[in-house]
Structure formats: structure tokens, C-alpha cells
C-alpha positions as a Markdown table, in Angstrom:
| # | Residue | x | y | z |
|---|---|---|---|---|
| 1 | Unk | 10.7 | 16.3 | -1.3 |
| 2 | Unk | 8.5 | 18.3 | -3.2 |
| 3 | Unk | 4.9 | 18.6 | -3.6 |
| 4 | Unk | 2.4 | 16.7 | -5.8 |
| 5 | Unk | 0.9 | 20.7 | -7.3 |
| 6 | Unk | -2.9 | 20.5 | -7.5 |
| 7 | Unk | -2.8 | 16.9 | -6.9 |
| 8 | Unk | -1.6 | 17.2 | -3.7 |
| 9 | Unk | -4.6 | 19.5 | -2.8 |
| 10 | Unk | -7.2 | 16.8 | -1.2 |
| 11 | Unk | -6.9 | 15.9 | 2.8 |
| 12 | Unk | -8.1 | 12.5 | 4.3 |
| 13 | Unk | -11.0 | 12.7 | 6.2 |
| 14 | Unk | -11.3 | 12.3 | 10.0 |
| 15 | Unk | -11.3 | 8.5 | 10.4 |
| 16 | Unk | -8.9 | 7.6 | 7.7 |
| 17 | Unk | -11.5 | 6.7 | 4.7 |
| 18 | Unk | -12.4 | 8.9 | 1.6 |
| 19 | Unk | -16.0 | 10.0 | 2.9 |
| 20 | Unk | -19.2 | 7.6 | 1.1 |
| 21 | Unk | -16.5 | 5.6 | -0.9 |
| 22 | Unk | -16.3 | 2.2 | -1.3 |
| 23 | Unk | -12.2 | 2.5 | -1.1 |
| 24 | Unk | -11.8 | 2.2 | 2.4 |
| 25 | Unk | -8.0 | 1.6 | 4.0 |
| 26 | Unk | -8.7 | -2.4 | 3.7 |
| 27 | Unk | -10.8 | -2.0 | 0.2 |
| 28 | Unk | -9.7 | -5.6 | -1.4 |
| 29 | Unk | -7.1 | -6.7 | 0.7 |
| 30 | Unk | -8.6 | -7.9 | 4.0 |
| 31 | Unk | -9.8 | -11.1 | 2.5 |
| 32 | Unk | -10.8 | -14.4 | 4.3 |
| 33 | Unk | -8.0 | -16.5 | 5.7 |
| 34 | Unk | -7.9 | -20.1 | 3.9 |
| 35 | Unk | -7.8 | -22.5 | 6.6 |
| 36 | Unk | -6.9 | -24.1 | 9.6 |
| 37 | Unk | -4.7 | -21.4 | 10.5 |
| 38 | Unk | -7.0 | -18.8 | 11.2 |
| 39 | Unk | -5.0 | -17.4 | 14.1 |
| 40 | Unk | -1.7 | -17.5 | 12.4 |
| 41 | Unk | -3.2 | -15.8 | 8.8 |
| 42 | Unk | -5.3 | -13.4 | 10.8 |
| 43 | Unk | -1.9 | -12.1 | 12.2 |
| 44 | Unk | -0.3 | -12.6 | 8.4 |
| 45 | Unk | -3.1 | -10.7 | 6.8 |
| 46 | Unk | -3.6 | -8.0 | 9.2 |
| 47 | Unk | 0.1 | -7.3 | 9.3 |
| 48 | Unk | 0.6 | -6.7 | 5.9 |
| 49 | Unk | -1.9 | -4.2 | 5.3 |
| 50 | Unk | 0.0 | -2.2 | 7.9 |
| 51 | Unk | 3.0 | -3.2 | 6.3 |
| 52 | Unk | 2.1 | -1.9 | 2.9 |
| 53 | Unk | 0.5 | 1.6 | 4.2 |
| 54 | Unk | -3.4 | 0.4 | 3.9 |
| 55 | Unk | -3.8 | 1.4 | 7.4 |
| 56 | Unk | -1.3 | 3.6 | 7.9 |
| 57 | Unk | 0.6 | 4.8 | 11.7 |
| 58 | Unk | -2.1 | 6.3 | 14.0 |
| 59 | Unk | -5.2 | 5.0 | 11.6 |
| 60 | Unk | -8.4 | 3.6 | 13.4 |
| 61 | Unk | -9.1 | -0.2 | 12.2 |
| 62 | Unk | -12.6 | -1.2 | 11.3 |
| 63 | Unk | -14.9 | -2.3 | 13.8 |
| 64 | Unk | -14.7 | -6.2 | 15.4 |
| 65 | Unk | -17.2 | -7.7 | 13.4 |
| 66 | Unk | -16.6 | -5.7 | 9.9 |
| 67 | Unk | -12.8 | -7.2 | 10.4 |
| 68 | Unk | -14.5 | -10.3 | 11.7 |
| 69 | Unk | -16.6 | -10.7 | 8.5 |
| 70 | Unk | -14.2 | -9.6 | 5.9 |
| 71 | Unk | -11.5 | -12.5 | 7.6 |
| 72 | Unk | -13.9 | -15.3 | 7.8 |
| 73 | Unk | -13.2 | -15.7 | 11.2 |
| 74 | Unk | -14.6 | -15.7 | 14.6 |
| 75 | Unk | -14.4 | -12.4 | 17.0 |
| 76 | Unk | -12.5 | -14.3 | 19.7 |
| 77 | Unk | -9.9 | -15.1 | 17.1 |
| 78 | Unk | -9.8 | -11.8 | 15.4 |
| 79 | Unk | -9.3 | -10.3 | 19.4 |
| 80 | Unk | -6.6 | -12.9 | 19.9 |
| 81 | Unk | -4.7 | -11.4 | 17.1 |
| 82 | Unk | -5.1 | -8.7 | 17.5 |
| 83 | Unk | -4.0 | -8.6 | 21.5 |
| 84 | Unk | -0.9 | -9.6 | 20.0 |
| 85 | Unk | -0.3 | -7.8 | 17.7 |
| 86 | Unk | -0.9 | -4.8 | 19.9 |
| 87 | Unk | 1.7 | -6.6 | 22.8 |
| 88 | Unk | 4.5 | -6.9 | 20.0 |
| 89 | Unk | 4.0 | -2.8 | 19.6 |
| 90 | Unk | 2.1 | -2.8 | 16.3 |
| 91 | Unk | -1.4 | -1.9 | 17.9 |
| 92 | Unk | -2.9 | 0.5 | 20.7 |
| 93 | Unk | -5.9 | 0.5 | 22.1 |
| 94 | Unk | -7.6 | 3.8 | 22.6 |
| 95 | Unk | -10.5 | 4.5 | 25.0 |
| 96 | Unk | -13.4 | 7.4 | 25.1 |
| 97 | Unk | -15.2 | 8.6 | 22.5 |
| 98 | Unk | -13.1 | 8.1 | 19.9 |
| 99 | Unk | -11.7 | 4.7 | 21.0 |
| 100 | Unk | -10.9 | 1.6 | 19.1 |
| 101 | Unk | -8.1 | 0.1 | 18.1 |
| 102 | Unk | -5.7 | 1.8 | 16.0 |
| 103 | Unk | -2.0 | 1.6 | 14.3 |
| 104 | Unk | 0.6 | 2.4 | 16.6 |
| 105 | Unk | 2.2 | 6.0 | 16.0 |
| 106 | Unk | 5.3 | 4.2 | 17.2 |
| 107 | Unk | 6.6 | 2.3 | 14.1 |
| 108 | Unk | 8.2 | -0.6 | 14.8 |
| 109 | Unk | 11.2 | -0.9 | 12.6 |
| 110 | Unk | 11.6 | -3.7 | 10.1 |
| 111 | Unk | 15.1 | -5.8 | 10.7 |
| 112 | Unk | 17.1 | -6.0 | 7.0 |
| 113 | Unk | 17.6 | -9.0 | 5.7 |
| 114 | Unk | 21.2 | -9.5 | 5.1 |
| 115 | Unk | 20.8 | -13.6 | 3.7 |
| 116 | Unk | 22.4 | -13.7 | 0.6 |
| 117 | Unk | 19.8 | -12.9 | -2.5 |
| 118 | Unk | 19.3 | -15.4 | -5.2 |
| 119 | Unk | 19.4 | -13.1 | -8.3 |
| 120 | Unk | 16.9 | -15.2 | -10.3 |
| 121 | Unk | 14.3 | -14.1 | -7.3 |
| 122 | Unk | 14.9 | -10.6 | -7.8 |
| 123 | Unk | 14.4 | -10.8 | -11.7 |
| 124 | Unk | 11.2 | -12.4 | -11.2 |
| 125 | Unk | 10.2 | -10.1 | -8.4 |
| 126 | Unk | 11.1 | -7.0 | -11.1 |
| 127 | Unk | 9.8 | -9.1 | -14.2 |
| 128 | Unk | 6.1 | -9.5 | -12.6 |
| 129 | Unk | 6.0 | -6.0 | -11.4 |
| 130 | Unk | 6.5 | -5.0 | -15.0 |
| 131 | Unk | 4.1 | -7.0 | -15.8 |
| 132 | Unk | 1.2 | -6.2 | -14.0 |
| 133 | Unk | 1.7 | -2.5 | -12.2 |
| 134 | Unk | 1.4 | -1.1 | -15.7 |
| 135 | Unk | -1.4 | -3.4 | -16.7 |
| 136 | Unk | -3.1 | -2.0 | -13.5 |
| 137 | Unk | -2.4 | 2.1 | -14.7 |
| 138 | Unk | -3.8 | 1.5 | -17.9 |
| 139 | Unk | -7.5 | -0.5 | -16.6 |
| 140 | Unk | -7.6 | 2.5 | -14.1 |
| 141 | Unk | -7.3 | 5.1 | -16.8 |
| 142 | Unk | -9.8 | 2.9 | -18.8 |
| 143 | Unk | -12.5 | 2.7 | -16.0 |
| 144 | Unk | -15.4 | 5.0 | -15.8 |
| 145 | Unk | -14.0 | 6.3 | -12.2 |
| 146 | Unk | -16.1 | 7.5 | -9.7 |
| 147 | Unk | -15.6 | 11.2 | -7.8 |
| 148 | Unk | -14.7 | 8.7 | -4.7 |
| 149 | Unk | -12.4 | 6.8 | -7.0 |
| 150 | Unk | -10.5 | 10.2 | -8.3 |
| 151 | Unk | -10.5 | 11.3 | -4.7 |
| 152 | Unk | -8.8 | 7.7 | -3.4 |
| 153 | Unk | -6.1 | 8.6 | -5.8 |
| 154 | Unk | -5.6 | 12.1 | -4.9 |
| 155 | Unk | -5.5 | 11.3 | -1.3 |
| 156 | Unk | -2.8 | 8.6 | -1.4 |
| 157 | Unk | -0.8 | 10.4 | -3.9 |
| 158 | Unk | -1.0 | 13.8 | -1.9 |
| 159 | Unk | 0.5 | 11.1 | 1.1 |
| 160 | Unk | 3.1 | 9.5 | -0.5 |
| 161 | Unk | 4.6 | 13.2 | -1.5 |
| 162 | Unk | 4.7 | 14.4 | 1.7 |
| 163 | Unk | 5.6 | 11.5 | 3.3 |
| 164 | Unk | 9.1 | 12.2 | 5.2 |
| 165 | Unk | 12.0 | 9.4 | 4.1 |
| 166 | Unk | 11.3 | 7.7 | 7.3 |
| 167 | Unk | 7.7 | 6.6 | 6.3 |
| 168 | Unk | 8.3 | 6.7 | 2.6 |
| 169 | Unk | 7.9 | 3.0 | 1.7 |
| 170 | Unk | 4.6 | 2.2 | 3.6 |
| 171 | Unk | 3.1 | 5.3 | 1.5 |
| 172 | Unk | 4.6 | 4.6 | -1.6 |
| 173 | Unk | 3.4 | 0.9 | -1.4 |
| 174 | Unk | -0.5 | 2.5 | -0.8 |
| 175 | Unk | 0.0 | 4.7 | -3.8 |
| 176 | Unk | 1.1 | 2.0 | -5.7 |
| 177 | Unk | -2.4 | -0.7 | -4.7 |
| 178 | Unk | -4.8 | 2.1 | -5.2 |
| 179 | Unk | -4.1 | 2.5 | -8.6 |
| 180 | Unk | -4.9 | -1.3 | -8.5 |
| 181 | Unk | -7.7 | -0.6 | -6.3 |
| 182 | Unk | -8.8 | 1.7 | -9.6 |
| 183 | Unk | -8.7 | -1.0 | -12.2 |
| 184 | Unk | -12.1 | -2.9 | -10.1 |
| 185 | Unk | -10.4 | -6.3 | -10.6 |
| 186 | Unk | -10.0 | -7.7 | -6.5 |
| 187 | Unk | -7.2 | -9.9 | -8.1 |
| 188 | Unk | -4.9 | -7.7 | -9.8 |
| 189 | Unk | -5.1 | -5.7 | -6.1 |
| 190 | Unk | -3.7 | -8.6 | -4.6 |
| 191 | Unk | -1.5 | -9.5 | -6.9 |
| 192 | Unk | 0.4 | -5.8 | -6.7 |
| 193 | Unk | 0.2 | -6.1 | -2.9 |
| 194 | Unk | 1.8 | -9.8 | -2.5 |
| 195 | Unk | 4.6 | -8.6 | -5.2 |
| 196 | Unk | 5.3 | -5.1 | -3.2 |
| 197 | Unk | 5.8 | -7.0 | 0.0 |
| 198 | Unk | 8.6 | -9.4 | -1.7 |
| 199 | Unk | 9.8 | -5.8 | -3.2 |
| 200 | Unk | 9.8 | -4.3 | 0.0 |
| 201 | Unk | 12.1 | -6.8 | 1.3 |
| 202 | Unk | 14.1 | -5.5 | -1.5 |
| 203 | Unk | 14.3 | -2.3 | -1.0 |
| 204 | Unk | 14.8 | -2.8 | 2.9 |
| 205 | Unk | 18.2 | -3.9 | 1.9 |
| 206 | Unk | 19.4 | -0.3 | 0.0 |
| 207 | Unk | 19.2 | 2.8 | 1.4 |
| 208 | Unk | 16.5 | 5.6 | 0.5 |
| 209 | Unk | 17.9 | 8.5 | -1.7 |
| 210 | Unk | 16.7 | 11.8 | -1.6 |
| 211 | Unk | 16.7 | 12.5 | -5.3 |
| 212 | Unk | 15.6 | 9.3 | -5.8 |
| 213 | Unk | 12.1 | 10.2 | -4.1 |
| 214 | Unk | 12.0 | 13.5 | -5.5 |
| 215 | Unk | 12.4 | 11.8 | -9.1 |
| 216 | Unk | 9.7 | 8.9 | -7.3 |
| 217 | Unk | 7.1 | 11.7 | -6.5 |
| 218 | Unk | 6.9 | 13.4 | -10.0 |
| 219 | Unk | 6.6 | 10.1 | -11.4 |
| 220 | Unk | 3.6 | 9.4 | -9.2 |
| 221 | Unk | 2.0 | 12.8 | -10.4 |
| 222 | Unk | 2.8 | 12.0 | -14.2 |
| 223 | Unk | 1.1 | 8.7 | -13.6 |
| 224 | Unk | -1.9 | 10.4 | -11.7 |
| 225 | Unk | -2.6 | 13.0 | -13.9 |
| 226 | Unk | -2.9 | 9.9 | -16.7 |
| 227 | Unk | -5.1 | 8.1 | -15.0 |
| 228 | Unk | -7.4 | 10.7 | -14.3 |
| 229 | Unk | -7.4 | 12.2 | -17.5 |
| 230 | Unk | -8.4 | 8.8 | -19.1 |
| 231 | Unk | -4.9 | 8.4 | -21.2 |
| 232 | Unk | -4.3 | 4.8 | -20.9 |
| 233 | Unk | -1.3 | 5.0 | -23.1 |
| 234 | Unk | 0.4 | 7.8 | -21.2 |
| 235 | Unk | -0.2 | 6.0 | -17.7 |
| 236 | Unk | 1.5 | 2.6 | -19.2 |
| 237 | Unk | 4.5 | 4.9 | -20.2 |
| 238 | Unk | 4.9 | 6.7 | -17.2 |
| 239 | Unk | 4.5 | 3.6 | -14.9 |
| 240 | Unk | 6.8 | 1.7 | -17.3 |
| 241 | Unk | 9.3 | 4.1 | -16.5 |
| 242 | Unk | 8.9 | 4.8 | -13.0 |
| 243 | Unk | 9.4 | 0.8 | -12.9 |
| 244 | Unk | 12.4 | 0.6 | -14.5 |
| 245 | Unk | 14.3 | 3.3 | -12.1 |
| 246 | Unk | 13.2 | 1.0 | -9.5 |
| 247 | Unk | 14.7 | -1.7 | -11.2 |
| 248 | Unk | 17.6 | 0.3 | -12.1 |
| 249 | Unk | 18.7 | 0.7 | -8.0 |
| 250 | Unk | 17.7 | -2.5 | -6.9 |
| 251 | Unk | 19.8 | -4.0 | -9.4 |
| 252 | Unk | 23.1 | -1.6 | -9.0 |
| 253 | Unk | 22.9 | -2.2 | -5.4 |
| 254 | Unk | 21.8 | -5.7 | -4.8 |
| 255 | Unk | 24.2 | -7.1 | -7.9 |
């Protein structure tokens, strides 16, 4: 796949977070479980941020209590889940100077679903990702960004194009919520994650095309360089059409 040119330039910092930046791996997405399934939605909530790439294989979590507080619940249920998590392969616990707990290097594979598809779903799915991904791209071009802001973008672009097929998705997804992430509305971020996941199980159902990513990457860098050059307009376009190739697969292989 080919690079992301001068985008492609910045390297995350030891730890996994862009350095004084207040877009961290779980910036707007680790937010307090609703109820009185705290064990259940702590395991929901954590899961899908590895999932979608917001901590990403071999990435050090946040500290007990910071996960604690942002969760709304108590340490001994935050451990709970995450001893399980880490027993069903998605955690490991690392001792020493360095230790904590941290995504396992060792991916555990996601099972297709092969249930037959209602095709109204997978419109709507499509239809509120149109919707609101390039609504996101153009707030984000619009905001006064911050260096840390720039360099969030920069890092998860400069990710997602080196990202080998295997780990593609996870990356693509992160590329895809910091853009949100950029807009400042806590909202529209989880509104783009909850519809990638319900994409993802899409896209776990077709298989991943090498020109396809190629085509995938440049699109990313054309939607970037908008953003980060303040051109609202051009960001809606090139999200609208990076969009619609997705669309376009999903649809000739799923019909």
C-alpha cells in the first residue's frame, strides 16, 4: 500500500498518546456505562474501543482509576472486566517498569457473520454514514485546530497507511473517529463509532482488496490535507466520495 507523503511523517509517542494533547486513545469514547449492567457494559464499552483501533494491538490502557472514573464504575468492577477480557485473549498484563495492562499483540480474530442480511439494514447503515462522516470532515476543517489536534490527525492517518491488510480495518476505523474527534462535538464521535461497528460487521463479510486500500489511503490523505488546510468544502467532497466506494463494494458484494 503506499504511503500517506508528508502526512505520513509524524510517529506516536512512547505510550500510545499524542504528547500534552487532550486526544488520547479513549478521547470521547470511554464514557460511563448506563446502568445496572455495569459489568456487562464495562466489557461492551472497553471492547469496542479495541475493536475500532482506539487502543490499538500492543497499546498500554489508562491507569485503574482514570478507566474507573471515565466508566462510572467501581475499580473492582473495572478489574473484573478486565480479568476477563484478558482470559478470553484480548488483554495482557505486563509487569516491571513499564507494566500495566495492555492490548494483546495477539489479535483475536473476529468470526464472520454469515446470517442472512436484511438489505433495508445495510441502506441505513450506508445512509447514516453519509450523513454524518461528512458532516464530521467539514466541523473539523471549520474548527480552530490545535498543534495537538493536527498532530492526532497526522498520527492516525500516518497508521492507517501503513497498516498491513491484516490490521487494516481497526486502523481505518481510528482514522475515521478522529476526524470526529476534530469536530469537538462528544456526540457526533459516538455516533461515527456506534455506526463503524455496525459497518464493520459489514465489511467482515467481503474480502479486503488491495487496490481497494490503495484507492482507501489516498482518499484519507485528500481528506487530511482538507481538513488541515481549513477547506470545509473540499473535505465534504472528498469524504463524500471515499463514502460512496465503500458503499459501492458493500453493496456489489452483499446484494
Amino acid at each position: 500500500m503506499k504511503a500517506a507523503g508528508t502526512l505520513g511523517a509524524v510517529v506516536r509517542a512512547e505510550g500510545g498518546a499524542v504528547p500534552d494533547s487532550p486526544f488520547g486513545p479513549s478521547f470521547s469514547m470511554l464514557r460511563p456505562v448506563r446502568g445496572g449492567n455495569a459489568f456487562e457494559e464495562t466489557i461492551e464499552h472497553i471492547l469496542q474501543t479495541i475493536k475500532l483501533g482506539i487502543f490499538a494491538p500492543s497499546e498500554k490502557l489508562p491507569p485503574e482509576r482514570e478507566l474507573a472514573e471515565q466508566l462510572g464504575v467501581s475499580r473492582a468492577t473495572l478489574r473484573d472486566a478486565l480479568g476477563e477480557l484478558q482470559s478470553a485473549g484480548y488483554l495482557e498484563v505486563q509487569r516491571g517498569r513499564y507494566g500495566g495492562t495492555y492490548v494483546s499483540t495477539a489479535t483475536v480474530q473476529r468470526t464472520p457473520d454469515n446470517s442472512p442480511l436484511d438489505p433495508a439494514e445495510v441502506e441505513d447503515v450506508l445512509l447514516f454514514r453519509s450523513i454524518i462522516e461528512p458532516a464530521a470532515a467539514v466541523l473539523a476543517a471549520k474548527a480552530d485546530l490545535s498543534a495537538a489536534a493536527r498532530q492526532h490527525l497526522q498520527v492516525c492517518l500516518s497508521e492507517v497507511s501503513a497498516s498491513p491488510a491484516e490490521g487494516y480495518r481497526p486502523r481505518d476505523a481510528r482514522f475515521h473517529i478522529a476526524i470526529a474527534e476534530l469536530s469537538g462535538s462528544a456526540s457526533l464521535v459516538s455516533a461515527v463509532a456506534e455506526t463503524r461497528a455496525r459497518l464493520n460487521d459489514l465489511l467482515d463479510r467481503i474480502p479486503l482488496l488491495a487496490t481497494n486500500l490503495d484507492h482507501a489511503n489516498e482518499q484519507h490523505v485528500e481528506i487530511a490535507d482538507a481538513i488541515l488546510r481549513g477547506d470545509a468544502p473540499a473535505a465534504e467532497r472528498a469524504a463524500v466520495e471515499h463514502l460512496e466506494g465503500t458503499a459501492s463494494l458493500l453493496r456489489g458484494f452483499l446484494a
